[in-house]
Short mmCIF file of C-alpha atoms in Angstrom, two decimals:
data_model
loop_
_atom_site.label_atom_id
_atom_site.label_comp_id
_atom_site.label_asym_id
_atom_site.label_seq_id
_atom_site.Cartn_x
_atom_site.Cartn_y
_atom_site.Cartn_z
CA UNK A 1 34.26 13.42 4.40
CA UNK A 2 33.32 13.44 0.82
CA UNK A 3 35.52 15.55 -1.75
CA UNK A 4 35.19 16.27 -5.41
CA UNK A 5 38.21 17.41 -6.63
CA UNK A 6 38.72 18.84 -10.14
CA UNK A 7 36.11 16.68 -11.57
CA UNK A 8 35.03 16.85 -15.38
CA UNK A 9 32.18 15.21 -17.42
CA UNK A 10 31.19 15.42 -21.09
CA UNK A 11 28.17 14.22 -22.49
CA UNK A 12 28.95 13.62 -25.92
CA UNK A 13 30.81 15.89 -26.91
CA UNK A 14 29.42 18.72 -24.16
CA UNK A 15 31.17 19.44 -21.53
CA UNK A 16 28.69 19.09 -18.68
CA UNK A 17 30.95 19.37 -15.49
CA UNK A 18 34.08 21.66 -15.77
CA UNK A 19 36.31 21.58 -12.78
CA UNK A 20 34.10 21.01 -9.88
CA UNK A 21 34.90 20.98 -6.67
CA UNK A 22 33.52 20.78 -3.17
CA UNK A 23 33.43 19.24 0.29
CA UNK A 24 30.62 17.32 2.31
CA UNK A 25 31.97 17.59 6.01
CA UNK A 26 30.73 14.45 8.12
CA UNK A 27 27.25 14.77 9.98
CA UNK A 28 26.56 17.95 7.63
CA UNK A 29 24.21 19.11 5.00
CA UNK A 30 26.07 20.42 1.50
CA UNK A 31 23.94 21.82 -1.10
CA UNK A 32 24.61 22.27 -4.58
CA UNK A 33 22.08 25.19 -6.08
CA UNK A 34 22.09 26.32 -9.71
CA UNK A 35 19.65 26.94 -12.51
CA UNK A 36 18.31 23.90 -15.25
CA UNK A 37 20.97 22.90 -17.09
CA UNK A 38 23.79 23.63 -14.48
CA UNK A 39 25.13 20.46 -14.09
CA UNK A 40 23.35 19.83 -10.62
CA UNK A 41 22.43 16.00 -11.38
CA UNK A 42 25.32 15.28 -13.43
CA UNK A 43 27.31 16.23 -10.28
CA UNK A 44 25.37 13.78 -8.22
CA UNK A 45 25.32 10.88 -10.57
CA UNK A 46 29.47 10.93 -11.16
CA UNK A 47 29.44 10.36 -7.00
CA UNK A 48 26.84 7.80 -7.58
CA UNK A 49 29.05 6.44 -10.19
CA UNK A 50 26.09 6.61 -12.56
CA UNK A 51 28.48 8.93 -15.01
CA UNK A 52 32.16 8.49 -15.76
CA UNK A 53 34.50 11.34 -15.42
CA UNK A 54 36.65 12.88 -17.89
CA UNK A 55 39.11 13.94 -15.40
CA UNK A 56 39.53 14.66 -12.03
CA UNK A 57 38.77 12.72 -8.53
CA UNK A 58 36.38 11.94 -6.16
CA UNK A 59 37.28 10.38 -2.67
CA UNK A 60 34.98 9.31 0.22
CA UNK A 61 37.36 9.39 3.43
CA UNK A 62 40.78 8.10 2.22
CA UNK A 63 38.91 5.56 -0.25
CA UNK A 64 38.77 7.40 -4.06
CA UNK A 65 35.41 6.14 -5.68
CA UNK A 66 35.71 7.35 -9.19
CA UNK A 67 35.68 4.38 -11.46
CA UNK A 68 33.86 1.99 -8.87
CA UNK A 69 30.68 0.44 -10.36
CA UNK A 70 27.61 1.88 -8.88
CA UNK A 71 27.53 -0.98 -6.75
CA UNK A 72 30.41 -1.07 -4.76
CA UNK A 73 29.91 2.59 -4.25
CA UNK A 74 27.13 2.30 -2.24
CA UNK A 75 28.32 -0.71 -0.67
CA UNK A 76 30.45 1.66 0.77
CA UNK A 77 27.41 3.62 2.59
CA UNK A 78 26.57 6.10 -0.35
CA UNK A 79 22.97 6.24 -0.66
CA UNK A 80 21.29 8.04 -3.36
CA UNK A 81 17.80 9.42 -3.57
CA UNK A 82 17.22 10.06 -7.36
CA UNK A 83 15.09 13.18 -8.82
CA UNK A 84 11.65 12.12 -9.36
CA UNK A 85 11.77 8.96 -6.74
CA UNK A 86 12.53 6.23 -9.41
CA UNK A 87 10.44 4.09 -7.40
CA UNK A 88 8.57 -0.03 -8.11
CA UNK A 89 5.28 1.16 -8.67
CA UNK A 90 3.60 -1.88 -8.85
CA UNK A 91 5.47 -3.15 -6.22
CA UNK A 92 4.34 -2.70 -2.52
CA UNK A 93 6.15 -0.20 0.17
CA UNK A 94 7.24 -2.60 1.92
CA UNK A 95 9.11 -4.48 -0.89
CA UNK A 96 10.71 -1.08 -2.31
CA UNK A 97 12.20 -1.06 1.26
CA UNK A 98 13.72 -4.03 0.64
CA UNK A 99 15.36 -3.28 -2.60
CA UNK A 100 17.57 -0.96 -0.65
CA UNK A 101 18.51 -3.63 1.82
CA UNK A 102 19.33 -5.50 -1.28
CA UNK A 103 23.26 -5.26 -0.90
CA UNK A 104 23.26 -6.39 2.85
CA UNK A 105 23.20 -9.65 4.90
CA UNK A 106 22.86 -8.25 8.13
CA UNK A 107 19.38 -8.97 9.57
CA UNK A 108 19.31 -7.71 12.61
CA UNK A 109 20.44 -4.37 11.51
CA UNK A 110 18.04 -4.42 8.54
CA UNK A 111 15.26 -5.09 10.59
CA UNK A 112 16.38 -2.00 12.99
CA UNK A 113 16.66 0.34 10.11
CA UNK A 114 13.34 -0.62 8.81
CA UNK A 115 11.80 0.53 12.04
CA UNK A 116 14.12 3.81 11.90
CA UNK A 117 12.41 4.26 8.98
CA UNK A 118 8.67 3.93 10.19
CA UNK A 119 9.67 6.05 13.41
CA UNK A 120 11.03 8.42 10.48
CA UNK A 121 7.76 8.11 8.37
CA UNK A 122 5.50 6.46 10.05
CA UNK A 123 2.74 6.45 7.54
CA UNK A 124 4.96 3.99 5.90
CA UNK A 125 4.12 1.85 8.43
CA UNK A 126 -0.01 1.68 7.78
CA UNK A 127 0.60 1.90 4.09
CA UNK A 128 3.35 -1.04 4.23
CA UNK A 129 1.35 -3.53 2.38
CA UNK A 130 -0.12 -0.70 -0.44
CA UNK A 131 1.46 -0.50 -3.91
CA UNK A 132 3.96 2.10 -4.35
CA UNK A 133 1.71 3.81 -7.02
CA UNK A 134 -1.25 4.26 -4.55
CA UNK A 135 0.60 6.77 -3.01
CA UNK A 136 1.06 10.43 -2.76
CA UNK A 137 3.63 12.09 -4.06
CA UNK A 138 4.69 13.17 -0.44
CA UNK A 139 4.06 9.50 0.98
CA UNK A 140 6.49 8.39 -2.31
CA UNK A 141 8.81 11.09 -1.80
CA UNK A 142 9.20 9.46 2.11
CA UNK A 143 9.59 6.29 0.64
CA UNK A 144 12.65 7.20 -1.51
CA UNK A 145 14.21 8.46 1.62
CA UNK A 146 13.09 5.38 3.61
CA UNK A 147 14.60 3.12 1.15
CA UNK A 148 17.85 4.53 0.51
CA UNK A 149 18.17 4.53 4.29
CA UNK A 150 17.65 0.63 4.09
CA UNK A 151 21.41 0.54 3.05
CA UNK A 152 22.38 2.01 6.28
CA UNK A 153 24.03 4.91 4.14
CA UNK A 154 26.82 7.47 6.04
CA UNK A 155 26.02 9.84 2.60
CA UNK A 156 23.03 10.26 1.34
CA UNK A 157 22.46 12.08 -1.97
CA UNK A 158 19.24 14.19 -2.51
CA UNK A 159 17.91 15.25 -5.96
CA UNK A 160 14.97 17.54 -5.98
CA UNK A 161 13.07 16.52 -3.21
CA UNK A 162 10.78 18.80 -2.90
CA UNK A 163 10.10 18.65 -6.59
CA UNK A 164 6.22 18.49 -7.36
CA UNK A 165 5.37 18.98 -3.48
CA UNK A 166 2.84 21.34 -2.35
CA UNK A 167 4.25 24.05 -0.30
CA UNK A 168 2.97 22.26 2.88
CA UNK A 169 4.72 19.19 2.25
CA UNK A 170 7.74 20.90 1.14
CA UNK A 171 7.62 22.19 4.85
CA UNK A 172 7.53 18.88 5.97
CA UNK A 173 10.44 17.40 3.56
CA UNK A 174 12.57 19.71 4.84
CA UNK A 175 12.14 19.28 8.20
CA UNK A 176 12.68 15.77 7.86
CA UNK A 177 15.97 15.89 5.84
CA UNK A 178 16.91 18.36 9.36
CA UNK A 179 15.89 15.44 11.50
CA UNK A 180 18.49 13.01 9.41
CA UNK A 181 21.10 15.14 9.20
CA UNK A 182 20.99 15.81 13.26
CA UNK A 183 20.64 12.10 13.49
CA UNK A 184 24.31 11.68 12.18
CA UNK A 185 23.84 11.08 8.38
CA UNK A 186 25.68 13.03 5.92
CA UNK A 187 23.44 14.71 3.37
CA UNK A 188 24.08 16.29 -0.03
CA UNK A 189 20.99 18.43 -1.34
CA UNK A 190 20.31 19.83 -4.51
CA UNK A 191 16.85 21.62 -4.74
CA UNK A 192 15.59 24.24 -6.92
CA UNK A 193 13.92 25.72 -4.24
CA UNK A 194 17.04 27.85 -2.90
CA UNK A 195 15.03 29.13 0.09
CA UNK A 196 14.58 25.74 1.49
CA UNK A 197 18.23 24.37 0.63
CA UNK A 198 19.86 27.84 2.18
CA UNK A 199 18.13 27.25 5.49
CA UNK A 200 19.02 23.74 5.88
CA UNK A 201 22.20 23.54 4.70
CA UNK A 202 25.49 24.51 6.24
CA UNK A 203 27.73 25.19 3.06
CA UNK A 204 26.76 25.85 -0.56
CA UNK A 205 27.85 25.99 -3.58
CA UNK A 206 26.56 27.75 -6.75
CA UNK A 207 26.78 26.21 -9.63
CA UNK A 208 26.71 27.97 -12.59
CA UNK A 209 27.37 26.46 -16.40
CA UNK A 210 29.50 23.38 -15.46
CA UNK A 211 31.18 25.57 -12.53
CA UNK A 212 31.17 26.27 -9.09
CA UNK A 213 30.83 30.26 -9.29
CA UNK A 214 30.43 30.59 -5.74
CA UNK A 215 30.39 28.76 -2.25
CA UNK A 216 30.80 29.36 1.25
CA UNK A 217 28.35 29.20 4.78
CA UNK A 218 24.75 28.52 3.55
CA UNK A 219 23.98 31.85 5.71
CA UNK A 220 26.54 34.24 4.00
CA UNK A 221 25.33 33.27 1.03
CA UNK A 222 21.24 34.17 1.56
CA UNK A 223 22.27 37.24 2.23
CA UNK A 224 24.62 37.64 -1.16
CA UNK A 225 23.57 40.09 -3.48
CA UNK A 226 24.05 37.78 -6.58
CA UNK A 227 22.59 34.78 -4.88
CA UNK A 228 19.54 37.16 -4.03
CA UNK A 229 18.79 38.75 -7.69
CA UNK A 230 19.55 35.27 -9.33
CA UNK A 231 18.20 32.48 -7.12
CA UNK A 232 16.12 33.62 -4.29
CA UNK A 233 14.30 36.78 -6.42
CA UNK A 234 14.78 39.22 -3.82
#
């Protein structure tokens, strides 16, 4: 399990993050859902250990991870999928792969996660030898996923994944962040699109302003009138 506990992040002298806190049970999706500004990424870059805290704790298991480099964080099995794919675009697919393995010696077990991730995507596969910039943004949106799995991750952090989709491929995204998370993996989601991270999810939170303002089962909370007016427009 993954807990934030407490945590709080300035910017400067803004407070971004103001006493967050929230669970990602083991073999579960968690999503985080709030408006621009809320403090969504922030939240997901102080797991990363991409931001330092102010105050406050984050522990994966019985290990706390606050103040680890990057790094060591995800040599730990915290993978994270960054908003906007942050990908080697001259680079080819199969190379970006690699990068994930970068942290791991094992190559048996690399070369067994690189086919999870063609059975996963398996127009990866065909377009192994392409640059990363020849792709779609669906085909680079897989390829984030496919290369943060390349660590062998037991979290894996999503930001915006649907972002800049089309409505088919959104579709698609989400069915195969479903597939992961029934696979075993841990996922935490953030995604503008509420509809899609309420139906995949299994707790959420609401972020509002730096703060959690609500949380509970993803399915309570479609059907919450404030969640409804303010996120989902219905």
């Amino acid at each position: 399990m993954l807990r934030v506990k407490n945590i709080v992040v300035h910017y400067g002298g803004v407070e971004a993050l103001r006493g967050v806190s929230f669970e990602a049970e083991m073999g579960s999706i968690s999503t985080l859902i709030g408006a621009n500004g809320a403090g969504k990424s922030t939240c997901l870059r102080a797991i990363s250990g991409l931001v330092p805290l102010t105050s406050g704790e984050i522990w994966f298991e019985d290990k706390r991870i606050d103040g680890m480099a990057p790094e060591e964080i995800a040599k730990l099995g915290v993978a994270h999928v960054p908003e906007r794919r942050r990908l080697f675009p001259l680079m080819s697919v199969y190379d970006n792969l690699m990068t994930g393995a970068f942290l791991r010696k094992d190559q048996e077990g690399i070369q067994r996660d690189l086919e999870k991730v063609f059975q996963y995507f398996p127009i990866l596969r065909s377009r192994r030898k392409q640059q990363a910039s020849s792709l779609s943004g669906g085909e680079q949106q897989m390829l984030a996923f496919g290369r943060a799995l390349m660590l062998n991750p037991r979290v894996l952090i999503l930001d915006e994944p649907s972002l800049g989709l089309a409505p088919l491929l959104v579709k698609e995204m989400g069915d195969h962040i479903k597939q992961i998370a029934e696979d075993g993996y841990t996922v935490i989601l953030i995604e503008q699109n509420a509809h899609l991270a309420l139906s995949l999810a299994k707790k959420a939170y609401i972020l509002e302003v730096g703060r959690i303002a609500l949380e509970g089962n993803a399915k309570d909370l479609e059907v919450d009138k404030h969640v409804k007016r303010f996120y989902l427009a219905t």
